[in-house]
Amino acid sequence: MDTGVKERLWRERYDALTARDPAELSAADLELLADASFWLGRPRDTIAARQRAYAIYRDAQQHEPAARMACRLFHNHFELDEASAASGWLNRAQGHLRAVPDSSERGYVAIAAAMWAAYSGQLDEAIAQAALAYEAGVADGDRDLAAWGLAAQGGMRAAAGDISGGVALLDDAMVETVSGELTPFVTGWIYCFLLKTCQAIGDVGRAGEWTDAAVRWCEQQGVNSWYPGVCRLHRCEITSLRGEWTSAEQEALRAAEELAPFGGYLIAEGLYLAGEIRRRRGDYAGAEDAFLRSHELGHDAQPGLALIRLARHDIHGAAGQLRLALLGGPHPPMRRIRLLTAYVPVALELGDLAAAERSVAELGDVAGSTESRLARALLGMSHGALLLAKDDVEGALPLLQESTTICTQLNLPYECAQVRMLLGHAARHAGDEQTARLEFESAEAAFRRLGAIPDAEDAGALARGPALHGPSGLSDREVEVLRLLASGLPNRAIAAQLLISEHTVRRHLSNIYRKAGVPSRTAATAFAIEHGLT
């Protein structure tokens, strides 16, 4: 049955039931109305219908269906990020079960309890409740419940740090899901939960494998329901990583529009994704607008906003925003990794090697906890940049080469080009100009294919090499630094006058000493005087 037919049937059912006198609707009628409302993207109508059905069951002392409705209402409010209401309905569901402890609903209430425990940070309890749900599903021969319990266990074990064990359970649940024998609600929940978990732990390969199947299924269920928009959000993250930026931005904005009835926090996620793509393209005004709108809707707009400040050469502002973001939390592993990966180059630009070293050390801890190849690649990139700042080319090269390999295998063209930039710096630092230019040219070509214009321009300038306007091949900037040094200014004052970091001043001085063939500040001053630069 195609999407249009399904949507028409749901709409006919919705119209027929809402046309009747509300007082004449039975509890079963109200459950049908709630289902129709859900698949038509009317979350408030869904809640209203289920509340009325619940009241009928409650007043009739029908505890099992009352527990079922309370459990469904938990999910409705939880999906809308209405935690207090969700908690209240979970308590009611559990209360009804005490009257019918052997009810077939006990497993479904355990799923809700698992979700609430995970939301509250009680992962051990969440895993235990999910296991109870799975066991109840197996005992009752309920395939929906067994698969749901399996998936919930997997995601929660992964969140607790057991990545391999958790992912294995998720794969088992997904095999059951793609059979097509589960009900639509549970099928959609498992698809979305698996994709969200994969992205949280940085498992790009597995997320990419399941995303297209999930979106195809979701779009078959009704264009206005919750699921297509949520799955579209997951897909646009994957397509963005793969470098398909135009389609990813369009999908992010479409998902935000589709999810508007379901809560601002979901719109915010779509806007943030669109902002990241715009930032990389150099549309800083458009990116900033998307990030600020996302922030207004409750999404943390970092590291996006900080990276815009960095692109505008406000290094201190970027550093301050990232330090504040890192103080918050707790963060999911990949979010923490993204923040730390953004902060390392900022700290290096400021010349704060100690802060960069602390961030790289934490990156290593977090990346190790995820078993994610993407996290490993980002760690190698950051650690390599730190070692280059410390003139340890020999230590940096293996890390950067491994990062390039991982990014290539995972089909991450932007990250691969970023690593090639660092490899170019390493080669130039080692005096291998031919390899340096090859790496910078490869990075420039990749950035231009993606539409990352600012990065492409930086790579192109580096590929052409430093401008040779001063004596001994000194660049214009190196001549400026040398003049200020010869006037007696210390590094801090030179940095302040030129609006650059002390780390950058030190790098320029290293290049000056090498090109001029001098060993010290005193000799460099004499060189400047000799060549009329004072």
PDB file of C-alpha atoms in Angstrom, residues 228-497:
ATOM      1  CA  PRO A 228       9.620  10.544   8.414  1.00  0.00           C
ATOM      2  CA  GLY A 229      10.892  13.805   9.876  1.00  0.00           C
ATOM      3  CA  VAL A 230      12.906  12.107  12.626  1.00  0.00           C
ATOM      4  CA  CYS A 231      14.487   9.627  10.221  1.00  0.00           C
ATOM      5  CA  ARG A 232      15.164  12.435   7.766  1.00  0.00           C
ATOM      6  CA  LEU A 233      17.174  14.201  10.491  1.00  0.00           C
ATOM      7  CA  HIS A 234      19.307  11.095  10.905  1.00  0.00           C
ATOM      8  CA  ARG A 235      19.790  10.742   7.149  1.00  0.00           C
ATOM      9  CA  CYS A 236      20.854  14.352   6.631  1.00  0.00           C
ATOM     10  CA  GLU A 237      23.587  13.890   9.262  1.00  0.00           C
ATOM     11  CA  ILE A 238      24.944  10.950   7.280  1.00  0.00           C
ATOM     12  CA  THR A 239      24.686  12.689   3.892  1.00  0.00           C
ATOM     13  CA  SER A 240      26.414  15.738   5.363  1.00  0.00           C
ATOM     14  CA  LEU A 241      29.319  13.594   6.550  1.00  0.00           C
ATOM     15  CA  ARG A 242      29.523  12.059   3.073  1.00  0.00           C
ATOM     16  CA  GLY A 243      29.865  15.519   1.563  1.00  0.00           C
ATOM     17  CA  GLU A 244      26.407  15.674  -0.051  1.00  0.00           C
ATOM     18  CA  TRP A 245      25.832  19.117   1.407  1.00  0.00           C
ATOM     19  CA  THR A 246      23.134  20.473  -0.876  1.00  0.00           C
ATOM     20  CA  SER A 247      20.768  17.534  -0.338  1.00  0.00           C
ATOM     21  CA  ALA A 248      21.693  17.366   3.362  1.00  0.00           C
ATOM     22  CA  GLU A 249      20.783  21.002   3.967  1.00  0.00           C
ATOM     23  CA  GLN A 250      17.515  20.620   2.077  1.00  0.00           C
ATOM     24  CA  GLU A 251      16.653  17.512   4.110  1.00  0.00           C
ATOM     25  CA  ALA A 252      17.549  19.219   7.391  1.00  0.00           C
ATOM     26  CA  LEU A 253      15.237  22.139   6.667  1.00  0.00           C
ATOM     27  CA  ARG A 254      12.479  19.834   5.393  1.00  0.00           C
ATOM     28  CA  ALA A 255      12.766  17.717   8.543  1.00  0.00           C
ATOM     29  CA  ALA A 256      12.523  20.842  10.697  1.00  0.00           C
ATOM     30  CA  GLU A 257       9.332  21.812   8.873  1.00  0.00           C
ATOM     31  CA  GLU A 258       7.800  18.333   9.140  1.00  0.00           C
ATOM     32  CA  LEU A 259       8.578  18.107  12.846  1.00  0.00           C
ATOM     33  CA  ALA A 260       7.169  21.508  13.760  1.00  0.00           C
ATOM     34  CA  PRO A 261       4.036  19.999  15.407  1.00  0.00           C
ATOM     35  CA  PHE A 262       6.159  17.688  17.568  1.00  0.00           C
ATOM     36  CA  GLY A 263       8.313  20.122  19.508  1.00  0.00           C
ATOM     37  CA  GLY A 264      10.835  22.909  19.108  1.00  0.00           C
ATOM     38  CA  TYR A 265      13.794  20.786  20.104  1.00  0.00           C
ATOM     39  CA  LEU A 266      13.421  18.717  16.917  1.00  0.00           C
ATOM     40  CA  ILE A 267      13.180  21.827  14.732  1.00  0.00           C
ATOM     41  CA  ALA A 268      16.328  23.027  16.491  1.00  0.00           C
ATOM     42  CA  GLU A 269      18.270  19.908  15.498  1.00  0.00           C
ATOM     43  CA  GLY A 270      17.434  20.436  11.820  1.00  0.00           C
ATOM     44  CA  LEU A 271      18.416  24.096  11.986  1.00  0.00           C
ATOM     45  CA  TYR A 272      21.733  23.274  13.646  1.00  0.00           C
ATOM     46  CA  LEU A 273      22.590  20.755  10.932  1.00  0.00           C
ATOM     47  CA  ALA A 274      21.781  23.318   8.238  1.00  0.00           C
ATOM     48  CA  GLY A 275      23.948  25.864  10.065  1.00  0.00           C
ATOM     49  CA  GLU A 276      26.942  23.525  10.079  1.00  0.00           C
ATOM     50  CA  ILE A 277      26.726  23.084   6.307  1.00  0.00           C
ATOM     51  CA  ARG A 278      26.413  26.835   5.731  1.00  0.00           C
ATOM     52  CA  ARG A 279      29.403  27.520   7.989  1.00  0.00           C
ATOM     53  CA  ARG A 280      31.636  25.167   6.038  1.00  0.00           C
ATOM     54  CA  ARG A 281      30.546  26.814   2.797  1.00  0.00           C
ATOM     55  CA  GLY A 282      31.510  30.229   4.135  1.00  0.00           C
ATOM     56  CA  ASP A 283      27.935  31.517   4.510  1.00  0.00           C
ATOM     57  CA  TYR A 284      28.652  32.798   8.005  1.00  0.00           C
ATOM     58  CA  ALA A 285      25.614  35.072   8.210  1.00  0.00           C
ATOM     59  CA  GLY A 286      23.266  32.245   7.185  1.00  0.00           C
ATOM     60  CA  ALA A 287      24.988  29.825   9.534  1.00  0.00           C
ATOM     61  CA  GLU A 288      24.835  32.225  12.448  1.00  0.00           C
ATOM     62  CA  ASP A 289      21.119  32.788  11.845  1.00  0.00           C
ATOM     63  CA  ALA A 290      20.468  29.033  11.860  1.00  0.00           C
ATOM     64  CA  PHE A 291      22.570  28.500  15.005  1.00  0.00           C
ATOM     65  CA  LEU A 292      20.858  31.342  16.889  1.00  0.00           C
ATOM     66  CA  ARG A 293      17.387  30.100  15.929  1.00  0.00           C
ATOM     67  CA  SER A 294      18.422  26.618  17.026  1.00  0.00           C
ATOM     68  CA  HIS A 295      19.663  28.014  20.346  1.00  0.00           C
ATOM     69  CA  GLU A 296      16.370  29.848  20.906  1.00  0.00           C
ATOM     70  CA  LEU A 297      14.590  26.489  20.565  1.00  0.00           C
ATOM     71  CA  GLY A 298      16.755  24.822  23.197  1.00  0.00           C
ATOM     72  CA  HIS A 299      19.605  23.293  21.171  1.00  0.00           C
ATOM     73  CA  ASP A 300      23.200  23.981  22.221  1.00  0.00           C
ATOM     74  CA  ALA A 301      24.651  26.006  19.330  1.00  0.00           C
ATOM     75  CA  GLN A 302      28.261  25.025  20.024  1.00  0.00           C
ATOM     76  CA  PRO A 303      30.728  24.408  18.557  1.00  0.00           C
ATOM     77  CA  GLY A 304      29.025  26.056  15.568  1.00  0.00           C
ATOM     78  CA  LEU A 305      28.923  29.625  16.894  1.00  0.00           C
ATOM     79  CA  ALA A 306      32.474  29.420  18.222  1.00  0.00           C
ATOM     80  CA  LEU A 307      33.777  28.181  14.875  1.00  0.00           C
ATOM     81  CA  ILE A 308      32.142  31.160  13.153  1.00  0.00           C
ATOM     82  CA  ARG A 309      34.009  33.486  15.541  1.00  0.00           C
ATOM     83  CA  LEU A 310      37.215  31.618  14.741  1.00  0.00           C
ATOM     84  CA  ALA A 311      36.584  32.048  10.997  1.00  0.00           C
ATOM     85  CA  ARG A 312      36.168  35.784  11.640  1.00  0.00           C
ATOM     86  CA  HIS A 313      39.559  35.795  13.426  1.00  0.00           C
ATOM     87  CA  ASP A 314      38.061  36.333  16.887  1.00  0.00           C
ATOM     88  CA  ILE A 315      40.248  33.667  18.487  1.00  0.00           C
ATOM     89  CA  HIS A 316      39.747  34.772  22.073  1.00  0.00           C
ATOM     90  CA  GLY A 317      35.960  34.889  21.618  1.00  0.00           C
ATOM     91  CA  ALA A 318      35.929  31.407  20.107  1.00  0.00           C
ATOM     92  CA  ALA A 319      38.085  30.073  22.935  1.00  0.00           C
ATOM     93  CA  GLY A 320      35.816  31.573  25.577  1.00  0.00           C
ATOM     94  CA  GLN A 321      32.673  30.079  24.051  1.00  0.00           C
ATOM     95  CA  LEU A 322      34.209  26.630  23.722  1.00  0.00           C
ATOM     96  CA  ARG A 323      35.596  26.648  27.259  1.00  0.00           C
ATOM     97  CA  LEU A 324      32.118  27.508  28.568  1.00  0.00           C
ATOM     98  CA  ALA A 325      30.526  24.773  26.448  1.00  0.00           C
ATOM     99  CA  LEU A 326      33.035  22.211  27.734  1.00  0.00           C
ATOM    100  CA  LEU A 327      32.231  23.151  31.320  1.00  0.00           C
ATOM    101  CA  GLY A 328      28.610  22.155  30.703  1.00  0.00           C
ATOM    102  CA  GLY A 329      27.366  18.632  30.382  1.00  0.00           C
ATOM    103  CA  PRO A 330      27.303  15.799  30.815  1.00  0.00           C
ATOM    104  CA  HIS A 331      27.606  15.419  27.045  1.00  0.00           C
ATOM    105  CA  PRO A 332      27.021  12.334  24.904  1.00  0.00           C
ATOM    106  CA  PRO A 333      30.396  10.965  23.740  1.00  0.00           C
ATOM    107  CA  MET A 334      30.339  12.249  20.157  1.00  0.00           C
ATOM    108  CA  ARG A 335      29.127  15.682  21.197  1.00  0.00           C
ATOM    109  CA  ARG A 336      31.996  15.915  23.703  1.00  0.00           C
ATOM    110  CA  ILE A 337      34.404  14.806  20.988  1.00  0.00           C
ATOM    111  CA  ARG A 338      33.134  17.485  18.593  1.00  0.00           C
ATOM    112  CA  LEU A 339      33.618  20.194  21.241  1.00  0.00           C
ATOM    113  CA  LEU A 340      37.122  19.020  22.108  1.00  0.00           C
ATOM    114  CA  THR A 341      38.092  18.657  18.449  1.00  0.00           C
ATOM    115  CA  ALA A 342      37.016  22.268  17.870  1.00  0.00           C
ATOM    116  CA  TYR A 343      38.879  23.529  20.954  1.00  0.00           C
ATOM    117  CA  VAL A 344      42.298  21.963  20.247  1.00  0.00           C
ATOM    118  CA  PRO A 345      43.194  24.158  17.211  1.00  0.00           C
ATOM    119  CA  VAL A 346      41.885  27.245  19.009  1.00  0.00           C
ATOM    120  CA  ALA A 347      44.102  26.510  22.022  1.00  0.00           C
ATOM    121  CA  LEU A 348      47.060  25.952  19.689  1.00  0.00           C
ATOM    122  CA  GLU A 349      46.400  29.234  17.905  1.00  0.00           C
ATOM    123  CA  LEU A 350      46.452  30.969  21.281  1.00  0.00           C
ATOM    124  CA  GLY A 351      49.737  29.227  22.093  1.00  0.00           C
ATOM    125  CA  ASP A 352      48.172  27.450  25.081  1.00  0.00           C
ATOM    126  CA  LEU A 353      49.884  24.093  24.659  1.00  0.00           C
ATOM    127  CA  ALA A 354      48.847  22.958  28.141  1.00  0.00           C
ATOM    128  CA  ALA A 355      45.132  23.419  27.348  1.00  0.00           C
ATOM    129  CA  ALA A 356      45.572  21.636  24.018  1.00  0.00           C
ATOM    130  CA  GLU A 357      47.338  18.740  25.735  1.00  0.00           C
ATOM    131  CA  ARG A 358      44.546  18.408  28.321  1.00  0.00           C
ATOM    132  CA  SER A 359      41.935  18.406  25.569  1.00  0.00           C
ATOM    133  CA  VAL A 360      43.783  15.774  23.531  1.00  0.00           C
ATOM    134  CA  ALA A 361      44.130  13.601  26.630  1.00  0.00           C
ATOM    135  CA  GLU A 362      40.382  13.821  27.299  1.00  0.00           C
ATOM    136  CA  LEU A 363      39.699  13.149  23.624  1.00  0.00           C
ATOM    137  CA  GLY A 364      41.681   9.942  23.968  1.00  0.00           C
ATOM    138  CA  ASP A 365      39.616   8.856  26.964  1.00  0.00           C
ATOM    139  CA  VAL A 366      36.260   9.617  25.339  1.00  0.00           C
ATOM    140  CA  ALA A 367      37.204   8.173  21.949  1.00  0.00           C
ATOM    141  CA  GLY A 368      38.403   5.000  23.632  1.00  0.00           C
ATOM    142  CA  SER A 369      35.053   4.613  25.364  1.00  0.00           C
ATOM    143  CA  THR A 370      33.081   4.746  22.091  1.00  0.00           C
ATOM    144  CA  GLU A 371      34.950   2.191  19.961  1.00  0.00           C
ATOM    145  CA  SER A 372      34.152   4.588  17.103  1.00  0.00           C
ATOM    146  CA  ARG A 373      36.440   4.803  14.087  1.00  0.00           C
ATOM    147  CA  LEU A 374      35.235   8.369  13.456  1.00  0.00           C
ATOM    148  CA  ALA A 375      36.235   9.294  17.015  1.00  0.00           C
ATOM    149  CA  ARG A 376      39.608   7.653  16.460  1.00  0.00           C
ATOM    150  CA  ALA A 377      40.149   9.675  13.285  1.00  0.00           C
ATOM    151  CA  LEU A 378      39.264  12.954  15.029  1.00  0.00           C
ATOM    152  CA  LEU A 379      41.588  12.060  17.897  1.00  0.00           C
ATOM    153  CA  GLY A 380      44.433  11.365  15.479  1.00  0.00           C
ATOM    154  CA  MET A 381      43.817  14.689  13.739  1.00  0.00           C
ATOM    155  CA  SER A 382      43.860  16.644  17.005  1.00  0.00           C
ATOM    156  CA  HIS A 383      46.825  14.787  18.486  1.00  0.00           C
ATOM    157  CA  GLY A 384      48.734  15.207  15.225  1.00  0.00           C
ATOM    158  CA  ALA A 385      48.104  18.962  15.232  1.00  0.00           C
ATOM    159  CA  LEU A 386      49.363  19.166  18.824  1.00  0.00           C
ATOM    160  CA  LEU A 387      52.551  17.285  17.986  1.00  0.00           C
ATOM    161  CA  LEU A 388      53.194  19.531  14.967  1.00  0.00           C
ATOM    162  CA  ALA A 389      52.883  22.559  17.249  1.00  0.00           C
ATOM    163  CA  LYS A 390      55.580  20.959  19.389  1.00  0.00           C
ATOM    164  CA  ASP A 391      57.778  20.387  16.279  1.00  0.00           C
ATOM    165  CA  ASP A 392      57.354  16.593  16.595  1.00  0.00           C
ATOM    166  CA  VAL A 393      56.802  15.755  12.931  1.00  0.00           C
ATOM    167  CA  GLU A 394      57.950  12.171  13.428  1.00  0.00           C
ATOM    168  CA  GLY A 395      55.291  11.592  16.090  1.00  0.00           C
ATOM    169  CA  ALA A 396      52.544  13.397  14.171  1.00  0.00           C
ATOM    170  CA  LEU A 397      52.861  11.636  10.811  1.00  0.00           C
ATOM    171  CA  PRO A 398      51.636   8.128  11.801  1.00  0.00           C
ATOM    172  CA  LEU A 399      48.608   9.603  13.560  1.00  0.00           C
ATOM    173  CA  LEU A 400      47.688  11.799  10.605  1.00  0.00           C
ATOM    174  CA  GLN A 401      48.208   8.997   8.096  1.00  0.00           C
ATOM    175  CA  GLU A 402      45.930   6.693  10.109  1.00  0.00           C
ATOM    176  CA  SER A 403      43.292   9.439  10.279  1.00  0.00           C
ATOM    177  CA  THR A 404      43.450   9.850   6.499  1.00  0.00           C
ATOM    178  CA  THR A 405      42.951   6.121   6.024  1.00  0.00           C
ATOM    179  CA  ILE A 406      39.942   6.001   8.368  1.00  0.00           C
ATOM    180  CA  CYS A 407      38.302   9.071   6.822  1.00  0.00           C
ATOM    181  CA  THR A 408      38.760   7.626   3.337  1.00  0.00           C
ATOM    182  CA  GLN A 409      37.294   4.258   4.341  1.00  0.00           C
ATOM    183  CA  LEU A 410      34.311   5.923   6.049  1.00  0.00           C
ATOM    184  CA  ASN A 411      33.766   8.240   3.053  1.00  0.00           C
ATOM    185  CA  LEU A 412      34.267  11.475   5.008  1.00  0.00           C
ATOM    186  CA  PRO A 413      35.688  13.848   2.371  1.00  0.00           C
ATOM    187  CA  TYR A 414      35.715  17.035   4.465  1.00  0.00           C
ATOM    188  CA  GLU A 415      37.539  15.464   7.395  1.00  0.00           C
ATOM    189  CA  CYS A 416      39.946  13.758   4.978  1.00  0.00           C
ATOM    190  CA  ALA A 417      40.814  17.129   3.411  1.00  0.00           C
ATOM    191  CA  GLN A 418      41.361  18.614   6.885  1.00  0.00           C
ATOM    192  CA  VAL A 419      43.899  15.896   7.665  1.00  0.00           C
ATOM    193  CA  ARG A 420      45.636  16.474   4.332  1.00  0.00           C
ATOM    194  CA  MET A 421      46.130  20.108   5.349  1.00  0.00           C
ATOM    195  CA  LEU A 422      47.956  18.936   8.475  1.00  0.00           C
ATOM    196  CA  LEU A 423      50.021  16.488   6.430  1.00  0.00           C
ATOM    197  CA  GLY A 424      51.004  19.411   4.196  1.00  0.00           C
ATOM    198  CA  HIS A 425      52.152  21.410   7.208  1.00  0.00           C
ATOM    199  CA  ALA A 426      54.128  18.413   8.439  1.00  0.00           C
ATOM    200  CA  ALA A 427      55.880  18.003   5.094  1.00  0.00           C
ATOM    201  CA  ARG A 428      56.679  21.710   4.836  1.00  0.00           C
ATOM    202  CA  HIS A 429      58.001  21.717   8.394  1.00  0.00           C
ATOM    203  CA  ALA A 430      60.275  18.795   7.455  1.00  0.00           C
ATOM    204  CA  GLY A 431      61.553  20.701   4.421  1.00  0.00           C
ATOM    205  CA  ASP A 432      59.778  18.504   1.838  1.00  0.00           C
ATOM    206  CA  GLU A 433      58.169  21.242  -0.234  1.00  0.00           C
ATOM    207  CA  GLN A 434      57.080  18.955  -3.083  1.00  0.00           C
ATOM    208  CA  THR A 435      55.034  16.693  -0.780  1.00  0.00           C
ATOM    209  CA  ALA A 436      53.670  19.721   1.068  1.00  0.00           C
ATOM    210  CA  ARG A 437      52.300  21.235  -2.123  1.00  0.00           C
ATOM    211  CA  LEU A 438      50.871  17.890  -3.216  1.00  0.00           C
ATOM    212  CA  GLU A 439      48.922  17.574   0.063  1.00  0.00           C
ATOM    213  CA  PHE A 440      47.712  21.189  -0.039  1.00  0.00           C
ATOM    214  CA  GLU A 441      46.609  20.830  -3.682  1.00  0.00           C
ATOM    215  CA  SER A 442      44.739  17.600  -2.875  1.00  0.00           C
ATOM    216  CA  ALA A 443      43.008  19.324   0.027  1.00  0.00           C
ATOM    217  CA  GLU A 444      42.119  22.341  -2.124  1.00  0.00           C
ATOM    218  CA  ALA A 445      40.568  20.130  -4.812  1.00  0.00           C
ATOM    219  CA  ALA A 446      38.507  18.241  -2.219  1.00  0.00           C
ATOM    220  CA  PHE A 447      37.302  21.437  -0.546  1.00  0.00           C
ATOM    221  CA  ARG A 448      36.276  22.928  -3.902  1.00  0.00           C
ATOM    222  CA  ARG A 449      34.301  19.804  -4.836  1.00  0.00           C
ATOM    223  CA  LEU A 450      32.444  20.109  -1.536  1.00  0.00           C
ATOM    224  CA  GLY A 451      31.846  23.841  -1.850  1.00  0.00           C
ATOM    225  CA  ALA A 452      33.954  24.631   1.235  1.00  0.00           C
ATOM    226  CA  ILE A 453      35.235  27.880  -0.266  1.00  0.00           C
ATOM    227  CA  PRO A 454      37.101  29.369   2.750  1.00  0.00           C
ATOM    228  CA  ASP A 455      38.990  26.115   3.313  1.00  0.00           C
ATOM    229  CA  ALA A 456      39.756  25.830  -0.394  1.00  0.00           C
ATOM    230  CA  GLU A 457      41.199  29.339  -0.475  1.00  0.00           C
ATOM    231  CA  ASP A 458      43.390  28.612   2.553  1.00  0.00           C
ATOM    232  CA  ALA A 459      44.633  25.383   0.988  1.00  0.00           C
ATOM    233  CA  GLY A 460      45.298  27.126  -2.333  1.00  0.00           C
ATOM    234  CA  ALA A 461      47.348  29.846  -0.675  1.00  0.00           C
ATOM    235  CA  LEU A 462      49.417  27.227   1.148  1.00  0.00           C
ATOM    236  CA  ALA A 463      49.881  25.215  -2.048  1.00  0.00           C
ATOM    237  CA  ARG A 464      51.366  28.270  -3.769  1.00  0.00           C
ATOM    238  CA  GLY A 465      53.793  28.638  -0.863  1.00  0.00           C
ATOM    239  CA  PRO A 466      54.758  31.741   1.105  1.00  0.00           C
ATOM    240  CA  ALA A 467      55.106  35.026  -0.780  1.00  0.00           C
ATOM    241  CA  LEU A 468      58.783  35.817  -1.454  1.00  0.00           C
ATOM    242  CA  HIS A 469      58.991  39.593  -1.051  1.00  0.00           C
ATOM    243  CA  GLY A 470      61.631  40.003   1.687  1.00  0.00           C
ATOM    244  CA  PRO A 471      65.322  39.118   1.849  1.00  0.00           C
ATOM    245  CA  SER A 472      66.138  35.397   1.968  1.00  0.00           C
ATOM    246  CA  GLY A 473      62.599  34.627   0.853  1.00  0.00           C
ATOM    247  CA  LEU A 474      60.871  36.111   3.920  1.00  0.00           C
ATOM    248  CA  SER A 475      57.121  36.580   3.477  1.00  0.00           C
ATOM    249  CA  ASP A 476      55.480  39.951   4.057  1.00  0.00           C
ATOM    250  CA  ARG A 477      54.192  38.800   7.449  1.00  0.00           C
ATOM    251  CA  GLU A 478      57.626  37.484   8.442  1.00  0.00           C
ATOM    252  CA  VAL A 479      59.136  40.855   7.533  1.00  0.00           C
ATOM    253  CA  GLU A 480      56.568  42.562   9.801  1.00  0.00           C
ATOM    254  CA  VAL A 481      57.447  40.231  12.661  1.00  0.00           C
ATOM    255  CA  LEU A 482      61.177  40.733  12.113  1.00  0.00           C
ATOM    256  CA  ARG A 483      60.843  44.534  12.137  1.00  0.00           C
ATOM    257  CA  LEU A 484      58.972  44.453  15.439  1.00  0.00           C
ATOM    258  CA  LEU A 485      61.489  42.025  16.923  1.00  0.00           C
ATOM    259  CA  ALA A 486      64.356  44.288  15.846  1.00  0.00           C
ATOM    260  CA  SER A 487      62.632  47.216  17.565  1.00  0.00           C
ATOM    261  CA  GLY A 488      62.973  45.335  20.846  1.00  0.00           C
ATOM    262  CA  LEU A 489      59.393  44.068  21.326  1.00  0.00           C
ATOM    263  CA  PRO A 490      58.839  40.730  23.095  1.00  0.00           C
ATOM    264  CA  ASN A 491      56.640  38.034  21.524  1.00  0.00           C
ATOM    265  CA  ARG A 492      53.554  39.049  23.525  1.00  0.00           C
ATOM    266  CA  ALA A 493      53.755  42.643  22.290  1.00  0.00           C
ATOM    267  CA  ILE A 494      54.364  41.546  18.685  1.00  0.00           C
ATOM    268  CA  ALA A 495      51.281  39.303  18.895  1.00  0.00           C
ATOM    269  CA  ALA A 496      49.155  42.132  20.302  1.00  0.00           C
ATOM    270  CA  GLN A 497      50.267  44.604  17.640  1.00  0.00           C
TER     271      GLN A 497
END
